[in-house]
Coordinates of N, CA and C in Angstrom, one line a residue:
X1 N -37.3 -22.9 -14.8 CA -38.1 -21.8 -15.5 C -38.3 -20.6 -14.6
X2 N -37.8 -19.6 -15.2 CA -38.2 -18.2 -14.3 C -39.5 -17.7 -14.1
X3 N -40.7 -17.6 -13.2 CA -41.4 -16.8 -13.6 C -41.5 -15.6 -14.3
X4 N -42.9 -15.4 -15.0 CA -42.6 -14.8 -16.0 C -43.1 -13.0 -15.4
X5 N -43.2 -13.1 -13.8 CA -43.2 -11.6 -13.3 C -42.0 -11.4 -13.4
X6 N -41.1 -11.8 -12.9 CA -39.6 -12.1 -12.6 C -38.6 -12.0 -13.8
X7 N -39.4 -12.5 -14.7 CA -38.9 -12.3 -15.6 C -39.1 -11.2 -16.6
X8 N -39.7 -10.3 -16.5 CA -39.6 -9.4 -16.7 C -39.5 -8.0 -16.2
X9 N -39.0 -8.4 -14.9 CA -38.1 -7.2 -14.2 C -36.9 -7.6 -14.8
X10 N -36.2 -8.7 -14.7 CA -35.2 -9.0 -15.4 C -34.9 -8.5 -16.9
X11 N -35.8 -8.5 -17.8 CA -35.5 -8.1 -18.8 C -35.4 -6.2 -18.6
X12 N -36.2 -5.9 -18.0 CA -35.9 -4.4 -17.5 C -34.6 -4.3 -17.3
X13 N -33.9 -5.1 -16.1 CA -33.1 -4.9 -16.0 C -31.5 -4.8 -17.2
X14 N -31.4 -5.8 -17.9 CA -31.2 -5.8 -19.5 C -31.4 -4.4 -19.7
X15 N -32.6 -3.9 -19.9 CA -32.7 -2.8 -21.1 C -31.9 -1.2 -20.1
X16 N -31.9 -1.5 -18.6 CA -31.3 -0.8 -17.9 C -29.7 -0.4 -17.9
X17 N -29.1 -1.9 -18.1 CA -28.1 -2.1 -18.4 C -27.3 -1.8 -19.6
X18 N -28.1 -2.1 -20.6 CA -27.7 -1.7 -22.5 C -27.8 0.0 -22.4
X19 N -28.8 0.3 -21.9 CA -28.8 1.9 -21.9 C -27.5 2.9 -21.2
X20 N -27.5 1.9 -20.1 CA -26.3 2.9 -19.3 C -24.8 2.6 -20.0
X21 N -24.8 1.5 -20.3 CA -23.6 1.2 -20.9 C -23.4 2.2 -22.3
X22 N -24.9 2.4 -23.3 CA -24.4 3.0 -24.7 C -24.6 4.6 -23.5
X23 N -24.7 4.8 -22.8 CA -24.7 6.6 -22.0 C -22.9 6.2 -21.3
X24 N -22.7 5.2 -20.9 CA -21.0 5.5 -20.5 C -20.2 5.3 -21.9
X25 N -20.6 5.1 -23.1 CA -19.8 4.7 -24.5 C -19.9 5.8 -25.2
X26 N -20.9 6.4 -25.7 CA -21.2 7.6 -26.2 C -19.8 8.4 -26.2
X27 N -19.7 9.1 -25.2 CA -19.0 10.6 -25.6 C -17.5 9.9 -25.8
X28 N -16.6 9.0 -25.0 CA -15.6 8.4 -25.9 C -16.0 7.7 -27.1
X29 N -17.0 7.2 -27.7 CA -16.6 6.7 -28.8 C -16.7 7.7 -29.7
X30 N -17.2 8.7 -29.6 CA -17.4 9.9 -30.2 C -15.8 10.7 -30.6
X31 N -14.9 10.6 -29.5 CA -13.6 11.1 -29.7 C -13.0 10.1 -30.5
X32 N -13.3 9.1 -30.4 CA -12.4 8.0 -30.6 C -13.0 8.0 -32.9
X33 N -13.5 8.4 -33.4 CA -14.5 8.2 -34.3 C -14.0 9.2 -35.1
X34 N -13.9 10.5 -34.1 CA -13.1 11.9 -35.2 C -11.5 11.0 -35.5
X35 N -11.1 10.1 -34.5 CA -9.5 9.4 -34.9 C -9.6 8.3 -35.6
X36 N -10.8 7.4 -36.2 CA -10.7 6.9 -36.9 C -10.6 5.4 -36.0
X37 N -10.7 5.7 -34.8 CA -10.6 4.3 -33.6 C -12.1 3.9 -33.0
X38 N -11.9 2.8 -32.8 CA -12.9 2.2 -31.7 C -13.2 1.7 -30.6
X39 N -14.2 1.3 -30.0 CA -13.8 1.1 -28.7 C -12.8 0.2 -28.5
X40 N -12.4 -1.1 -29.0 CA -11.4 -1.7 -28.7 C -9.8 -1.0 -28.7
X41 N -9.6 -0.2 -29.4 CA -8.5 1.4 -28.9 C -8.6 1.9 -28.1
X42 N -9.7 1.9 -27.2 CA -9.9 2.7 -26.2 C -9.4 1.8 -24.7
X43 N -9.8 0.3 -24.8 CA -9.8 -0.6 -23.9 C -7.9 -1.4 -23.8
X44 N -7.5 -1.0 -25.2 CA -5.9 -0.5 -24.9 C -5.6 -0.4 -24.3
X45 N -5.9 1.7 -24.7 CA -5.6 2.5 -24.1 C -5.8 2.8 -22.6
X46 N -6.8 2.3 -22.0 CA -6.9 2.1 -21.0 C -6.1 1.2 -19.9
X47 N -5.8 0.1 -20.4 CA -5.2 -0.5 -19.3 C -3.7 -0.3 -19.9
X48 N -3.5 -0.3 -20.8 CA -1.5 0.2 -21.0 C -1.8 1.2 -20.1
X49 N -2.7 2.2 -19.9 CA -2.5 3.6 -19.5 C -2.4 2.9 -17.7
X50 N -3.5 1.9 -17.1 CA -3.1 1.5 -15.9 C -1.9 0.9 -15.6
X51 N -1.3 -0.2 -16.4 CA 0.0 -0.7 -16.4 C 1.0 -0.6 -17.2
X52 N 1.7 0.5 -16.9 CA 2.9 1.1 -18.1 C 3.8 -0.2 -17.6
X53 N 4.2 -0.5 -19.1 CA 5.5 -1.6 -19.4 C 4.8 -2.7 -19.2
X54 N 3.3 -2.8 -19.5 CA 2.6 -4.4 -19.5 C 3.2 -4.9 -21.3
X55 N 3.0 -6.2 -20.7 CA 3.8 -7.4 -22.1 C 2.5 -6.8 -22.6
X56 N 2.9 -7.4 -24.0 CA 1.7 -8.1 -24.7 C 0.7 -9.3 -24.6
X57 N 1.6 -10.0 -23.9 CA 0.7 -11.4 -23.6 C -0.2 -10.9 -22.0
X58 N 0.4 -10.1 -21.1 CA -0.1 -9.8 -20.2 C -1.4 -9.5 -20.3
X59 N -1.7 -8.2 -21.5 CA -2.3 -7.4 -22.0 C -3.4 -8.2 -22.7
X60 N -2.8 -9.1 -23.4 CA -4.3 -10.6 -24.0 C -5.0 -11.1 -23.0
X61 N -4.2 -11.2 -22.0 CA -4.5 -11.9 -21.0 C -5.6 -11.1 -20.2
X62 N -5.8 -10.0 -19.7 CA -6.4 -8.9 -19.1 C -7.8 -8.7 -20.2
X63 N -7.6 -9.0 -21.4 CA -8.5 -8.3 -22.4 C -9.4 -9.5 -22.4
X64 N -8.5 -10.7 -22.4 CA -9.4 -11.7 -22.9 C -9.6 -11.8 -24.3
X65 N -8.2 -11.6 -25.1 CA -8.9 -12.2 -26.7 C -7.8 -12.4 -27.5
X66 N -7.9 -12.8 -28.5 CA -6.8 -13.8 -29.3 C -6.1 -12.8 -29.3
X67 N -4.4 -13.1 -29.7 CA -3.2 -12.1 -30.6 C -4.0 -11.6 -31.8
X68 N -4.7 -12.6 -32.8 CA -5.2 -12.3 -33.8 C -6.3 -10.9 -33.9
X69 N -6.9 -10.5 -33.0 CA -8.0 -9.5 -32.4 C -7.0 -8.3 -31.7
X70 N -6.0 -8.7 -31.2 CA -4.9 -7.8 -30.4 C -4.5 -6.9 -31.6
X71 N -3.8 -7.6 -32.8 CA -2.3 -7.5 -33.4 C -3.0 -5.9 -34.3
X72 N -4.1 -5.9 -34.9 CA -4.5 -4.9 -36.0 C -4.6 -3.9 -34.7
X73 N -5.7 -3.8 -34.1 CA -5.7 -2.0 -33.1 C -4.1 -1.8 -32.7
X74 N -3.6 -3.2 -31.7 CA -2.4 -2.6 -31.3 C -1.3 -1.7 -32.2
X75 N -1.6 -2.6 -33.7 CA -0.8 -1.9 -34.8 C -1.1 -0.3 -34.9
X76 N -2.5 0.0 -35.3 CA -3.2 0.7 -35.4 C -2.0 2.0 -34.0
X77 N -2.4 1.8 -33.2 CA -2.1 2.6 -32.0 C -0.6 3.1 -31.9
X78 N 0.2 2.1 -32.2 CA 1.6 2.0 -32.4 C 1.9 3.2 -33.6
X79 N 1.3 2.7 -34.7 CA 1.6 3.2 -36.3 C 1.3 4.9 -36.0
X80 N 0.2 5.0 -34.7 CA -0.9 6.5 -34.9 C 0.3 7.5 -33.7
X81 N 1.0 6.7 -33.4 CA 1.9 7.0 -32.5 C 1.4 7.7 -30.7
X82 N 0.4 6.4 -30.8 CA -0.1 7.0 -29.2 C 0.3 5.3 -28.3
X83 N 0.7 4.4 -28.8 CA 1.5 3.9 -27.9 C 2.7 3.2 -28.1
X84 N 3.7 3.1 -27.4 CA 4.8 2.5 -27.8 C 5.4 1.2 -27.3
X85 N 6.0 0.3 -28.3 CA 6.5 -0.6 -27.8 C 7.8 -1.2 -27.8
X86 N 8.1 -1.8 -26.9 CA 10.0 -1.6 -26.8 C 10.1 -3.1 -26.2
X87 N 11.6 -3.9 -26.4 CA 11.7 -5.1 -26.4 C 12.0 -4.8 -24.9
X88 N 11.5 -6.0 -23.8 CA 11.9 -6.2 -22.2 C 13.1 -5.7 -22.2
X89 N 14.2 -5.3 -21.1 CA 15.1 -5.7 -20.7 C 15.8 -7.1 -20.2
X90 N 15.0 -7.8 -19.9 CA 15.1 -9.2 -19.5 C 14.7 -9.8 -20.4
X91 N 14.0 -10.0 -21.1 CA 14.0 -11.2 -22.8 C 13.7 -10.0 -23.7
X92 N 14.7 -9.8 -24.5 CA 14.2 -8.5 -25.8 C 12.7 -8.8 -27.0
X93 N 12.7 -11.2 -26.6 CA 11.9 -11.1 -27.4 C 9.9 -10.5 -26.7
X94 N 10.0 -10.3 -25.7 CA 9.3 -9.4 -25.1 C 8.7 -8.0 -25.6
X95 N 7.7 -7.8 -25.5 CA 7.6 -5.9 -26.6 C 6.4 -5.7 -24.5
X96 N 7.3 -4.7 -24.4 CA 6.4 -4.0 -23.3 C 5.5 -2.4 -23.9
X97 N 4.3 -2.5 -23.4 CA 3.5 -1.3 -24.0 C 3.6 -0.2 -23.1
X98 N 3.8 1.1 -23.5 CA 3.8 2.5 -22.6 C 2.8 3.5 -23.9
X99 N 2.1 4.4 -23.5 CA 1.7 5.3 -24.0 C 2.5 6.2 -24.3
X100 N 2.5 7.0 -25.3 CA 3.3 7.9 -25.5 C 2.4 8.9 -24.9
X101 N 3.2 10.9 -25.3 CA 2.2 11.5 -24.8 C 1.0 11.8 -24.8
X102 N 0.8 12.0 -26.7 CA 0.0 12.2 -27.2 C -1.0 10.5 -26.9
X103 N -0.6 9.7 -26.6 CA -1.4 8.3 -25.9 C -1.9 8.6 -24.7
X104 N -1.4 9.1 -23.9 CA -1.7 9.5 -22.6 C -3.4 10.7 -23.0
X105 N -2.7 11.7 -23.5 CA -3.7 12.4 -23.3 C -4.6 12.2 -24.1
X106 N -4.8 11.1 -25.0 CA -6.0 10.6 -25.7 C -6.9 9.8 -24.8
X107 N -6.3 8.8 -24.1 CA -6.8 7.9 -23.0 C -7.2 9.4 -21.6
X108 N -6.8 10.5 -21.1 CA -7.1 11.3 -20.4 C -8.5 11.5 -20.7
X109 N -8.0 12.2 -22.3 CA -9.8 12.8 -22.4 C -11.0 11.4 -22.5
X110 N -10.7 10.7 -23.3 CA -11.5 9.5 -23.2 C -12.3 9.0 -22.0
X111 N -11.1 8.6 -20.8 CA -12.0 8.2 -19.4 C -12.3 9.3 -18.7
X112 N -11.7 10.6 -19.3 CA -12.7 12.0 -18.7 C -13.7 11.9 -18.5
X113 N -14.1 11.4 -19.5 CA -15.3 11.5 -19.9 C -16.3 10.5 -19.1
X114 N -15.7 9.6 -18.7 CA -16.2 8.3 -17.8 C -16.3 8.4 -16.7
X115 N -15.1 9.5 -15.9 CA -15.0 9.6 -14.9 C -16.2 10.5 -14.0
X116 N -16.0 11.0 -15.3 CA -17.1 12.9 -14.7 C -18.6 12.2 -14.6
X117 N -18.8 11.3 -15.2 CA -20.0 10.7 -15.4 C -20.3 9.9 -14.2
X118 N -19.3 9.2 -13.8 CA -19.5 8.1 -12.6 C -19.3 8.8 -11.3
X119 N -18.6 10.5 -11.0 CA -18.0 11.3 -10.0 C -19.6 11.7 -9.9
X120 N -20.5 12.0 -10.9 CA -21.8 12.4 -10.6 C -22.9 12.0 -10.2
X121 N -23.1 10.5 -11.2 CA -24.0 9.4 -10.6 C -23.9 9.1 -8.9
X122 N -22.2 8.5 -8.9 CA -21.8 8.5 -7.3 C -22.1 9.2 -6.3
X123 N -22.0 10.7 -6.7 CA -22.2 11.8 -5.8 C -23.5 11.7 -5.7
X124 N -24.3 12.0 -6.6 CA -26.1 12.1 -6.4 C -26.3 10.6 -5.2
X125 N -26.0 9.5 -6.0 CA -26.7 8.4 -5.6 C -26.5 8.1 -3.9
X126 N -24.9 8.3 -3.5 CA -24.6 8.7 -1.9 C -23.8 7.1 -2.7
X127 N -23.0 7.0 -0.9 CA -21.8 6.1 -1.0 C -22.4 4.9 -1.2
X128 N -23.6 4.0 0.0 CA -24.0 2.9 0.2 C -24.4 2.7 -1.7
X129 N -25.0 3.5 -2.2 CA -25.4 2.6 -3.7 C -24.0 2.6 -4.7
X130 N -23.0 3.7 -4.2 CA -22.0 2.8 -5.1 C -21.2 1.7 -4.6
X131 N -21.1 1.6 -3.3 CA -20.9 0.1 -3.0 C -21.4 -1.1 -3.4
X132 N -22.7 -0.7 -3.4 CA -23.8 -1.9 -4.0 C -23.4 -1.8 -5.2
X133 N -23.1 -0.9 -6.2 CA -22.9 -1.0 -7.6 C -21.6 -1.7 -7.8
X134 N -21.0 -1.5 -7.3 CA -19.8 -1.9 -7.2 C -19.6 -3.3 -7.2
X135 N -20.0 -3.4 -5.9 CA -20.6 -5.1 -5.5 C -21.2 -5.8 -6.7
X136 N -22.3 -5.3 -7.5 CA -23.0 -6.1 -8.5 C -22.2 -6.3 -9.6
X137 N -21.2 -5.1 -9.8 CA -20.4 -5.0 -11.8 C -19.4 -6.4 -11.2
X138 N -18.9 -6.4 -9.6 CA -17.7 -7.4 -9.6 C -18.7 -8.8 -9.9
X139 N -20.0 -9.0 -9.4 CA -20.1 -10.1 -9.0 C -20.6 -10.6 -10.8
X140 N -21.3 -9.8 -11.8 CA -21.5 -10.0 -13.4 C -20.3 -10.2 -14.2
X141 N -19.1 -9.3 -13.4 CA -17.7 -9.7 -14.0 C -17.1 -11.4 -14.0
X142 N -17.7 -11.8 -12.8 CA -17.1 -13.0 -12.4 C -18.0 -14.1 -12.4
X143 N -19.2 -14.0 -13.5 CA -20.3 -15.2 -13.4 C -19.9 -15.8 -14.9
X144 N -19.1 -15.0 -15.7 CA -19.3 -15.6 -17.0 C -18.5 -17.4 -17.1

């Protein structure tokens, strides 16, 4: 049982956490909304945009979620023509994902938007707290 001082810094912490996250979601989901997409479009677009010529299965894998949850956005993305997919060279039954241009610069303005945000918190806050921040999102990433 947690104490219940303790326990309620903790829940602070929660409400600290839900806040910053809808303040880092806001202005991309906002672009993403005039297109008819959501954030799962965006978390695509994001890592095809890190790993051009990622599989599909790679890409499940990274995201963490069924084909079934993959197949509609990725369709969606493909059909909107901001990313493309093409059979491996080495197994054709393979489909590797690349952004197109207009993919690219959708995913640009998107984490623009993420970036400018985190280039300013970082700057104000000094190096030692984004280290620590840093430190804390890996170690939340890896408790589930």
């Amino acid at each position: 049982m947690i104490d219940p001082k303790r326990q309620a810094e903790l829940r602070e912490s929660i409400e600290i956490f839900f806040f910053a996250y809808r303040a880092f979601t806001t202005p991309p989901d906002r672009i993403l909304a005039e297109r008819g997409l959501g954030r799962v479009h965006h978390r695509i677009l994001y890592f095809v945009a890190r790993s051009p010529g990622i599989a599909v299965n790679a890409l499940l894998g990274v995201l963490d979620v069924s084909k079934q949850a993959l197949h509609a956005p990725l369709r969606e993305l493909v059909d909107k023509g901001l990313i493309a997919a093409t059979p491996a060279a080495h197994d054709r039954r393979v489909k590797q994902l690349t952004l197109t241009d207009a993919g690219a610069a959708l995913e640009a303005a998107l984490s623009g938007t993420q970036l400018a945000m985190l280039e300013k918190v970082f700057a104000d806050a000094g190096l030692e707290a984004e280290a620590a921040w840093r430190g804390l999102m890996e170690q939340i990433s890896r408790s589930r």
